[in-house]
Amino acid sequence: MKLVLDQWHTVFEEKLSTAASVKIISPSCSMFTMEILAKYNLLEKSEFITRFSLYDFFVKLSDLKALRLAVENGMRIFGVKHLHCKAYIFNDKEAIISSSNFTWGGMFRNHECGILFNNTEEINELLDYFSLLKNGAAPALSLTDCDKWEQELSFYKADILTPYMMPDYSKEVPVPMNESSTETN
């Protein structure tokens, strides 16, 4: 296990350079980070769990054009409401859990902290969590979805907008609870 602090993009790209596949969980993305995956020919070999919130796209928290590029190149992308975690899994054998979104800011500008690990038991738990989110998510993003959402976004005006006024096409996935995670007070 290794602590990864600030500017962790160097560790991320090092892992991408030897990856045959990547699984990503992040509420947002940017064109810049999708182009990094494209540079390593990983779009077709990757899966991405994110949010399909039109508000996020409208205020540029996430980039719908980046998702379109990824879908055009074979990436399977799934939407989960209330998603906040960030995890990056390489070849189903190594992972980074980080505070960093899959964006330029998360890679280069922000102060971020993460943990790189390759313990088989922990990787398997993270893969199970990825599967739980993916299986409960909205159907994989299509180019038709991108077209529809771009059309919808063209009608919104910034001066009257709140997040609750715009659709979120993600699907709600229940948070798994166990005895140690339930609050009693």
Coordinates of C-alpha atoms in Angstrom, one line a residue:
M1 CA 0.0 0.0 0.0
K2 CA 1.3 3.5 -0.9
L3 CA 0.0 6.9 0.0
V4 CA -0.4 9.1 -3.2
L5 CA -0.4 12.8 -2.5
D6 CA -0.9 15.9 -4.7
Q7 CA -0.3 15.7 -8.5
W8 CA -1.0 12.0 -8.5
H9 CA -1.4 12.1 -12.3
T10 CA 2.2 10.7 -12.6
V11 CA 1.2 7.5 -10.7
F12 CA -2.1 7.4 -12.6
E13 CA -0.3 7.6 -16.0
E14 CA 2.3 5.1 -14.9
K15 CA -0.4 2.6 -14.2
L16 CA -2.2 3.4 -17.5
S17 CA 1.0 2.7 -19.4
T18 CA 0.9 -1.0 -18.5
A19 CA -2.9 -1.4 -18.2
A20 CA -5.0 -3.6 -20.4
S21 CA -8.2 -2.4 -18.8
V22 CA -9.4 0.3 -16.4
K23 CA -12.5 0.6 -14.3
I24 CA -13.2 4.1 -13.1
I25 CA -15.7 5.5 -10.5
S26 CA -16.0 9.2 -10.4
P27 CA -18.9 11.7 -10.3
S28 CA -17.3 13.9 -13.0
C29 CA -14.9 13.8 -15.9
S30 CA -13.3 16.2 -18.4
M31 CA -12.2 16.0 -22.0
F32 CA -8.6 16.2 -20.8
T33 CA -8.8 13.0 -18.8
M34 CA -10.7 11.1 -21.5
E35 CA -8.0 12.1 -23.9
I36 CA -5.4 10.6 -21.5
L37 CA -7.3 7.2 -21.7
A38 CA -7.4 7.6 -25.5
K39 CA -3.6 8.2 -25.5
Y40 CA -3.1 4.8 -24.0
N41 CA -5.8 3.2 -26.3
L42 CA -7.9 2.3 -23.2
L43 CA -11.3 3.9 -24.0
E44 CA -12.6 0.6 -25.6
K45 CA -11.2 -1.5 -22.8
S46 CA -12.5 0.7 -19.9
E47 CA -15.7 1.0 -17.9
F48 CA -16.8 4.2 -16.2
I49 CA -19.4 4.8 -13.5
T50 CA -20.4 8.4 -13.1
R51 CA -23.5 10.6 -12.8
F52 CA -25.8 11.5 -15.6
S53 CA -27.0 14.8 -14.0
L54 CA -27.8 17.5 -16.6
Y55 CA -27.1 20.1 -14.0
D56 CA -23.5 18.8 -13.6
F57 CA -23.1 19.1 -17.4
F58 CA -24.7 22.5 -17.5
V59 CA -22.4 24.1 -14.8
K60 CA -19.4 22.2 -16.2
L61 CA -18.8 19.9 -13.2
S62 CA -18.6 17.2 -15.8
D63 CA -18.2 17.2 -19.6
L64 CA -20.9 15.6 -21.7
K65 CA -18.7 16.0 -24.8
A66 CA -16.0 13.9 -23.0
L67 CA -18.6 11.2 -22.4
R68 CA -19.6 11.3 -26.0
L69 CA -16.0 10.8 -27.1
A70 CA -15.7 7.8 -24.8
V71 CA -18.9 6.2 -26.0
E72 CA -17.9 6.8 -29.7
N73 CA -14.7 4.9 -28.9
G74 CA -16.3 1.9 -27.2
M75 CA -16.3 2.8 -23.5
R76 CA -19.3 1.6 -21.4
I77 CA -20.5 4.3 -19.1
F78 CA -23.1 3.9 -16.4
G79 CA -25.0 6.5 -14.3
V80 CA -25.5 6.3 -10.5
K81 CA -27.3 9.1 -8.5
H82 CA -25.6 10.5 -5.5
L83 CA -22.3 9.1 -6.6
H84 CA -19.4 10.7 -4.7
C85 CA -16.6 8.1 -4.5
K86 CA -13.5 8.0 -6.7
A87 CA -11.7 4.8 -7.5
Y88 CA -9.5 3.7 -10.3
I89 CA -8.9 0.0 -10.9
F90 CA -6.1 -1.2 -13.2
N91 CA -6.3 -4.7 -14.7
D92 CA -8.5 -5.8 -11.8
K93 CA -5.2 -6.2 -9.8
E94 CA -4.3 -2.7 -8.6
A95 CA -6.3 0.3 -7.5
I96 CA -6.2 3.9 -6.4
I97 CA -8.9 5.2 -4.1
S98 CA -8.6 8.9 -4.1
S99 CA -10.3 12.2 -3.3
S100 CA -9.6 13.2 -7.0
N101 CA -12.3 13.4 -9.6
F102 CA -11.5 12.2 -13.1
T103 CA -10.9 15.8 -14.2
W104 CA -8.0 18.1 -15.1
G105 CA -8.4 19.8 -11.7
G106 CA -8.3 16.5 -9.9
M107 CA -5.2 15.5 -11.7
F108 CA -3.2 18.7 -11.7
R109 CA -4.6 21.7 -9.8
N110 CA -6.2 20.4 -6.6
H111 CA -4.6 19.1 -3.4
E112 CA -5.6 15.5 -3.5
C113 CA -4.9 12.4 -1.5
G114 CA -5.2 8.8 -2.3
I115 CA -4.1 5.2 -1.6
L116 CA -2.6 2.8 -4.2
F117 CA -3.0 -0.8 -3.2
N118 CA -2.8 -4.3 -4.7
N119 CA -4.0 -6.6 -1.9
T120 CA -6.1 -9.3 -3.6
E121 CA -8.8 -9.3 -0.9
E122 CA -9.3 -5.5 -1.0
I123 CA -9.2 -5.4 -4.8
N124 CA -11.9 -8.1 -4.9
E125 CA -14.1 -6.1 -2.5
L126 CA -13.7 -3.0 -4.7
L127 CA -14.5 -5.0 -7.8
D128 CA -17.7 -6.3 -6.0
Y129 CA -18.6 -2.7 -5.2
F130 CA -18.0 -1.7 -8.8
S131 CA -20.3 -4.5 -9.9
L132 CA -22.9 -3.5 -7.4
L133 CA -23.0 0.0 -8.7
K134 CA -22.8 -1.0 -12.4
N135 CA -25.6 -3.6 -12.0
G136 CA -27.9 -1.1 -10.3
A137 CA -27.0 1.8 -12.6
A138 CA -28.9 3.3 -15.5
P139 CA -28.4 1.5 -18.8
A140 CA -25.1 2.1 -20.5
L141 CA -24.8 5.6 -22.1
S142 CA -25.6 5.7 -25.8
L143 CA -24.9 8.3 -28.5
T144 CA -28.7 8.8 -28.6
D145 CA -28.7 9.7 -24.9
C146 CA -25.9 12.2 -25.6
D147 CA -27.9 13.8 -28.5
K148 CA -31.0 14.0 -26.4
W149 CA -29.2 15.6 -23.4
E150 CA -27.4 18.1 -25.5
Q151 CA -30.7 19.2 -27.0
E152 CA -32.3 19.5 -23.5
L153 CA -29.3 21.5 -22.2
S154 CA -29.7 24.0 -25.0
F155 CA -33.0 25.1 -23.5
Y156 CA -31.8 26.0 -20.0
K157 CA -30.9 29.5 -18.9
A158 CA -28.3 30.0 -16.1
D159 CA -30.1 32.8 -14.3
I160 CA -33.1 30.7 -13.2
L161 CA -31.4 27.4 -12.6
T162 CA -31.1 25.1 -9.6
P163 CA -30.0 21.4 -9.6
Y164 CA -33.5 20.3 -8.8
M165 CA -34.9 21.9 -11.9
M166 CA -32.9 19.6 -14.3
P167 CA -33.2 15.9 -14.9
D168 CA -30.8 13.4 -13.5
Y169 CA -30.8 10.3 -15.7
S170 CA -28.7 8.3 -13.3
K171 CA -30.3 5.6 -11.4
E172 CA -30.5 5.4 -7.6
V173 CA -28.5 2.5 -6.2
P174 CA -29.2 1.7 -2.5
V175 CA -26.2 2.1 -0.2
P176 CA -25.3 -1.3 1.2
M177 CA -25.6 -1.2 5.0
N178 CA -24.4 -3.6 7.7
E179 CA -24.6 -3.6 11.4
S180 CA -21.4 -1.6 11.9
S181 CA -22.5 1.1 9.5
T182 CA -26.0 1.9 10.9
E183 CA -26.4 4.9 13.1
T184 CA -28.3 4.3 16.3
N185 CA -28.7 7.9 17.6

